GROMACS .gro file of C-alpha atoms in nm:
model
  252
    1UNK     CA    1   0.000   0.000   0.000
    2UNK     CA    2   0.140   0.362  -0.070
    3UNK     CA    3   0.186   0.539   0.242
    4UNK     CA    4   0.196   0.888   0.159
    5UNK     CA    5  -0.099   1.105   0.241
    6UNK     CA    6  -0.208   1.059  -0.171
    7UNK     CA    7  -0.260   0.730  -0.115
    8UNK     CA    8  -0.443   0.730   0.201
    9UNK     CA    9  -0.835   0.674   0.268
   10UNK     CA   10  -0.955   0.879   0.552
   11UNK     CA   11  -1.293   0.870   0.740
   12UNK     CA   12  -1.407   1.081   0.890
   13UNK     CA   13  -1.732   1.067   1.120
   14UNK     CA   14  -1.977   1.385   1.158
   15UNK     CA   15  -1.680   1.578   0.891
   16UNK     CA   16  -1.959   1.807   0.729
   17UNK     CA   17  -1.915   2.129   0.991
   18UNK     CA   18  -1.727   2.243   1.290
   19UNK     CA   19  -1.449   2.081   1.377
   20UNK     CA   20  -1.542   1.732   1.197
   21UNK     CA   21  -1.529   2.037   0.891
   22UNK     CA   22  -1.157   2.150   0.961
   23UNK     CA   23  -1.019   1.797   0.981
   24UNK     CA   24  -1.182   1.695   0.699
   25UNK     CA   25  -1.010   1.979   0.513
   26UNK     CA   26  -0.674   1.928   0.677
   27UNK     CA   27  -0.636   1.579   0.530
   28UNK     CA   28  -0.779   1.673   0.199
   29UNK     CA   29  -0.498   1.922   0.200
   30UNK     CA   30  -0.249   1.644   0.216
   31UNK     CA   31  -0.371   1.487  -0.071
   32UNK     CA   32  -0.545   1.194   0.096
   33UNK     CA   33  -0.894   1.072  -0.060
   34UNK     CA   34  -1.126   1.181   0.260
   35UNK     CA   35  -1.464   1.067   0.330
   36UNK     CA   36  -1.691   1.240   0.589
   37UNK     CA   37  -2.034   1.059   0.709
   38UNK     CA   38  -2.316   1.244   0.892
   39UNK     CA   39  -2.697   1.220   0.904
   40UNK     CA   40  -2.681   1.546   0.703
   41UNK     CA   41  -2.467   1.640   0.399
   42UNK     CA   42  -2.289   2.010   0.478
   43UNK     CA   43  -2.438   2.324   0.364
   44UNK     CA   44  -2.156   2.431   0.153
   45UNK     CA   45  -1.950   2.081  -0.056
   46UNK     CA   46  -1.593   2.076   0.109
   47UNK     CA   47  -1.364   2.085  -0.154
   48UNK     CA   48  -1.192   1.780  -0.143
   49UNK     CA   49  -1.433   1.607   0.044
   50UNK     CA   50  -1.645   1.313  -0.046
   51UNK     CA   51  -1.949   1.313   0.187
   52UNK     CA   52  -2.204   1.003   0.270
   53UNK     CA   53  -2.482   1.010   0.446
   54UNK     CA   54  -2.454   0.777   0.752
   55UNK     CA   55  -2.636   0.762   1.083
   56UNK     CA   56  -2.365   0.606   1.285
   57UNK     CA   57  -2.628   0.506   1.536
   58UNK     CA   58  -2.727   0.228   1.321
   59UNK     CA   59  -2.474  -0.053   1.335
   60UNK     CA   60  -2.564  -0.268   1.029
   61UNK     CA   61  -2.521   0.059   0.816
   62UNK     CA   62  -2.200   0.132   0.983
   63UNK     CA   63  -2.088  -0.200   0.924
   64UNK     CA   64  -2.217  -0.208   0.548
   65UNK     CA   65  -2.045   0.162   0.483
   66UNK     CA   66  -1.654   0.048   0.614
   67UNK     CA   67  -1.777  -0.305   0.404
   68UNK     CA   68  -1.794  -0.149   0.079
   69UNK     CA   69  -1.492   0.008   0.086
   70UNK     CA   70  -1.202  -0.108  -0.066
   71UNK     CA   71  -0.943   0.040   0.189
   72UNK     CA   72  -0.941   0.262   0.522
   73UNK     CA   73  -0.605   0.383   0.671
   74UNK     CA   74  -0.707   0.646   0.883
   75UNK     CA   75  -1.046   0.690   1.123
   76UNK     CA   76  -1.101   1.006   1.285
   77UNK     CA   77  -1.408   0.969   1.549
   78UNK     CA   78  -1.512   1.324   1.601
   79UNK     CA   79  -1.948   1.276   1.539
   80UNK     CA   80  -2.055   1.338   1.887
   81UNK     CA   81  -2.233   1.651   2.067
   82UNK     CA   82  -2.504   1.735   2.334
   83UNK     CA   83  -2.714   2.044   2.446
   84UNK     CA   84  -2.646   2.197   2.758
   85UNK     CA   85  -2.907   1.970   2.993
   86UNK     CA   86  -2.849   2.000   3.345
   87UNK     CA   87  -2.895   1.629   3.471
   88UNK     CA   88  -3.240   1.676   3.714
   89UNK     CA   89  -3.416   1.837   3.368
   90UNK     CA   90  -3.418   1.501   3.152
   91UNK     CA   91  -3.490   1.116   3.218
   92UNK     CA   92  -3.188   0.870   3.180
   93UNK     CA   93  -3.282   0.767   2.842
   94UNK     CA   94  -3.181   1.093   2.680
   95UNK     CA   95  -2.874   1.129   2.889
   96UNK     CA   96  -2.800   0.779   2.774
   97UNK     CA   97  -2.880   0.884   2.436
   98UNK     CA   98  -2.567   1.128   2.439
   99UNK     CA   99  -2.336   0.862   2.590
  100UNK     CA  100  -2.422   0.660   2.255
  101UNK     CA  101  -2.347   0.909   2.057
  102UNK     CA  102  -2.026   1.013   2.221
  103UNK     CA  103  -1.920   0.691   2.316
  104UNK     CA  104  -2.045   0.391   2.158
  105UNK     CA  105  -2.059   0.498   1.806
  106UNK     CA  106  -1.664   0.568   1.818
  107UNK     CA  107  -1.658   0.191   1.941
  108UNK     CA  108  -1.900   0.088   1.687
  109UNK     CA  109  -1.749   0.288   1.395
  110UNK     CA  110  -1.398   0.153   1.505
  111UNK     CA  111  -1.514  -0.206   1.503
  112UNK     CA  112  -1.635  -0.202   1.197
  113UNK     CA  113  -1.319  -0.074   1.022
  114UNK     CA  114  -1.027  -0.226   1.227
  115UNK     CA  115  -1.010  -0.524   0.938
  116UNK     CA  116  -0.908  -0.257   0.708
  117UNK     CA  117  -0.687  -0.056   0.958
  118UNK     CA  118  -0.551  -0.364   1.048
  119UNK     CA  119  -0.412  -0.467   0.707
  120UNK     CA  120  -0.336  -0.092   0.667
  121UNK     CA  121  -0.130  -0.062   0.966
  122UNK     CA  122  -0.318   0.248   0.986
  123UNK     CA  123  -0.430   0.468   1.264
  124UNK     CA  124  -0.754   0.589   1.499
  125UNK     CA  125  -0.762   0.933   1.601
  126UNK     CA  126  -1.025   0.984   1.921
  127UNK     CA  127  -1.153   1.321   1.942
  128UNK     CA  128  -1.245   1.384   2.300
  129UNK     CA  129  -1.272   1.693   2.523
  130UNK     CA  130  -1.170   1.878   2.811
  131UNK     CA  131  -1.528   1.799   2.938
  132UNK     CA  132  -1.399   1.448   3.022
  133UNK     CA  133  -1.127   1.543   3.288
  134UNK     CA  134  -1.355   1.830   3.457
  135UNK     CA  135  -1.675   1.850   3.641
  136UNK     CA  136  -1.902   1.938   3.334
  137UNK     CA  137  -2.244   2.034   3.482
  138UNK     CA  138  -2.521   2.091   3.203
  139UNK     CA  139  -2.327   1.800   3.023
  140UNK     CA  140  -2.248   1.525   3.256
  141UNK     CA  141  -2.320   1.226   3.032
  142UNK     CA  142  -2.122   1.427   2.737
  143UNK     CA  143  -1.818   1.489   2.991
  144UNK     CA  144  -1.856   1.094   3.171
  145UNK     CA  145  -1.906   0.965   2.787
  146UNK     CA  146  -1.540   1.145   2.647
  147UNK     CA  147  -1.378   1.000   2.989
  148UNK     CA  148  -1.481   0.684   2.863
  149UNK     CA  149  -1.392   0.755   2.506
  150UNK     CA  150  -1.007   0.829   2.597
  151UNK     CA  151  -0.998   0.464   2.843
  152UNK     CA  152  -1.115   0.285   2.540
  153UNK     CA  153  -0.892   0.457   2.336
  154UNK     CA  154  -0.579   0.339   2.521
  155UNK     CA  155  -0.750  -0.039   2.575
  156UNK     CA  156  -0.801  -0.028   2.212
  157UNK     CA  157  -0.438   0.097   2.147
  158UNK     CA  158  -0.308  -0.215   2.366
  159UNK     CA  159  -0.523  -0.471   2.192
  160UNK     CA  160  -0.462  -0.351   1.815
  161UNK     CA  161  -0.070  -0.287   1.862
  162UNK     CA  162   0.123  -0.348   1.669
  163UNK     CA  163  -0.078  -0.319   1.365
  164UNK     CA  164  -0.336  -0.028   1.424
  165UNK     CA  165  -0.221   0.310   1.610
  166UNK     CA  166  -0.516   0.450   1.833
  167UNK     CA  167  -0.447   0.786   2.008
  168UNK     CA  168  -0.702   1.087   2.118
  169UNK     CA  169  -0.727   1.458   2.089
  170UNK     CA  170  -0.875   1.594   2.427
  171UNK     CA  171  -0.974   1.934   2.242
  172UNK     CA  172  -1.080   2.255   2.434
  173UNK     CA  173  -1.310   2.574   2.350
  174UNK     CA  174  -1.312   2.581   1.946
  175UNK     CA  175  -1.438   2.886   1.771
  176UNK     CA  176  -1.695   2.725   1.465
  177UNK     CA  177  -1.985   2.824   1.343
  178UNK     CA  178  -2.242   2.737   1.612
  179UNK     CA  179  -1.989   2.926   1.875
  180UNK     CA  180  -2.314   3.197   1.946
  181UNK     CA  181  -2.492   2.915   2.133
  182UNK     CA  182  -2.222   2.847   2.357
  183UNK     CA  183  -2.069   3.172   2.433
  184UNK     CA  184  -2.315   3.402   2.285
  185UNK     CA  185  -2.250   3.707   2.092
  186UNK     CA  186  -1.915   3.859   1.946
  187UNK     CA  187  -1.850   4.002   2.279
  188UNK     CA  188  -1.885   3.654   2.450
  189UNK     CA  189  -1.655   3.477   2.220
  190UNK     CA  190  -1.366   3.745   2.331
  191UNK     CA  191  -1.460   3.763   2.702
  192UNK     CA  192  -1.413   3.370   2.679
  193UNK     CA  193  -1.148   3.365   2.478
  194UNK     CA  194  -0.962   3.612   2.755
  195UNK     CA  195  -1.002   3.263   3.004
  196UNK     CA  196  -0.750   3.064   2.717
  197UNK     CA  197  -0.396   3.159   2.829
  198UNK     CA  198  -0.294   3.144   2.441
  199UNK     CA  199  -0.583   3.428   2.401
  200UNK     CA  200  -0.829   3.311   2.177
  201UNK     CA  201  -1.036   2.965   2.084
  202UNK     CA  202  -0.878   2.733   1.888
  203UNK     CA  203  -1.004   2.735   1.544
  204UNK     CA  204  -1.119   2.429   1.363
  205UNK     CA  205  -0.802   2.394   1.123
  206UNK     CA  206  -0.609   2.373   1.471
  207UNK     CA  207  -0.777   2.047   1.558
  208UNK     CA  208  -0.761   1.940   1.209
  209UNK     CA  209  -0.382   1.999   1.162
  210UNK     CA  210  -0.321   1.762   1.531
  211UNK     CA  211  -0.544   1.483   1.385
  212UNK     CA  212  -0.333   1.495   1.100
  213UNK     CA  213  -0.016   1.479   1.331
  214UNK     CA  214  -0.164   1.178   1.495
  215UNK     CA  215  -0.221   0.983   1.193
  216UNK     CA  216   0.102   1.085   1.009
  217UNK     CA  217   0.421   0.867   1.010
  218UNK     CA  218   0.563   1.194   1.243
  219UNK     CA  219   0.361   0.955   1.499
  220UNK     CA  220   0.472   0.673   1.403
  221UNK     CA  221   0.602   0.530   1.782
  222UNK     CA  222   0.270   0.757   1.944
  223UNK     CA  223  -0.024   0.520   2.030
  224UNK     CA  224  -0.241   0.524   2.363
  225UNK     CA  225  -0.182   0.913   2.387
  226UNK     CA  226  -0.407   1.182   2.468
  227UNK     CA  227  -0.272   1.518   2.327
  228UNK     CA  228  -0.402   1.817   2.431
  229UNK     CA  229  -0.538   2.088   2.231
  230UNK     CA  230  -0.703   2.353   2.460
  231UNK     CA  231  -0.479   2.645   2.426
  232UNK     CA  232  -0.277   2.599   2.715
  233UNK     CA  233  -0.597   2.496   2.946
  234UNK     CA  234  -0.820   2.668   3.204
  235UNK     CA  235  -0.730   2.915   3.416
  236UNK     CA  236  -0.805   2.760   3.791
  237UNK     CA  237  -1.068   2.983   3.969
  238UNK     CA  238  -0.907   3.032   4.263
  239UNK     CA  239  -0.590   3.238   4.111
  240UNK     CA  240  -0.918   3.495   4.107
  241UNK     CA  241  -1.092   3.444   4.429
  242UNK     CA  242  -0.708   3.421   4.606
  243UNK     CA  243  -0.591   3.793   4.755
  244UNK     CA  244  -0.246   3.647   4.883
  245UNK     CA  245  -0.056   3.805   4.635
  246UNK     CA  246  -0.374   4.098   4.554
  247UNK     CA  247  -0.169   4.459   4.595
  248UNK     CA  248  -0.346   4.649   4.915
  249UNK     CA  249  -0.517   4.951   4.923
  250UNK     CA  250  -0.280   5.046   5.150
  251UNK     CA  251   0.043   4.995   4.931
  252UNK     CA  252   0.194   5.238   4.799
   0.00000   0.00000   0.00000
């Protein structure tokens, strides 16, 4: 098989906007043939970009989409989401509806191509969050379902060595197109992006350009990893509430 990014077949899962979007377009810029599956097709074609429609809650379909194709080398798993829902406002069956999204369609989708990864030697690139290592009130299950997401990524890394790769981006606060409903207005976005000790929200093409780290023969002894990618991190809340090192009124 020919191992430069020309030659490679990439999937990737929910790649139609956001940040699924900006990897999509970071491997197409390689020159690798990249597919992106979603429920919905994007609103604008990604150049570059071969899109299927896929809901990747459906095993069979997953398993007849990664069927019908005649290689995979590289699986990005970044289809996954929630709405803010504190946990006392909805019944466990749509908090365990986000866990399967988040978690057991990256499992599912992973499955179903590790016989091509396998004879690829290719790689699995987890996209996970910051939610996962934090208290993440108004999206518990989404925070609890990325923990899980980066365990199974290092079982799965264990199990599939030497053959298959499988590492995870734990990505931060990302500035796409649906940013308003997070952080509101243009004046939200900055006052949030002040909290980022690099200054600003990463943009999609900055999680796109790490997955294509991960999967690139620059990686080649990386597997189990999680990488971060959340501009440096959060600031922790009591450097603010602290007045140890606060100047006094009564300094001069």
């Amino acid at each position: 098989m020919d191992n430069s990014p020309s030659g490679r077949t990439v999937v990737v899962t929910g790649g139609t906007r956001g940040v699924g979007a900006g990897i999509a377009r970071a491997f197409a810029a390689t020159g690798a043939h990249v597919l992106a599956c979603a429920r919905r097709p994007p609103e604008q074609p990604l150049d570059g970009v071969e899109f299927t429609p896929l809901d990747l809650r459906d095993p069979p379909a997953v398993r007849a989409f990664f069927d019908a194709l005649p290689q995979v080398d590289v699986l990005v798993n970044n289809a996954g989401g929630t709405p803010y829902r504190r946990l006392a406002d909805a019944d466990s069956e749509r908090h365990a509806r986000v866990i399967e999204l988040n978690l057991v369609t990256p499992l599912t989708a992973s499955l179903a191509a590790y016989e091509h990864l396998r004879r690829a030697r290719g790689a699995v690139v987890m996209i996970s969050s910051v939610s996962g290592g934090r208290p993440s009130p108004g999206s518990a299950a989404y925070g609890a379902a990325k923990a899980g997401l980066e365990n199974l990524a290092r079982s799965m890394a264990v199990e599939w060595a030497p053959e298959v790769r499988v590492n995870t981006l734990v990505v931060g606060m990302v500035r796409t197109e649906l940013a308003h409903l997070h952080y509101g207005g243009p004046d939200g976005v900055d006052a949030v992006s002040r909290t980022v000790p690099l200054g600003r929200l990463a943009a999609p093409s900055d999680v796109g350009a790490a997955a294509v780290f991960l999967a690139s023969d620059a990686a080649a002894y990386i597997s189990g990893a999680s990488l971060l990618v959340h501009g440096g991190g959060e600031r922790p809340a009591f450097l603010d509430a602290a007045d140890v090192n606060r100047p006094s009124d009564k300094e001069e």
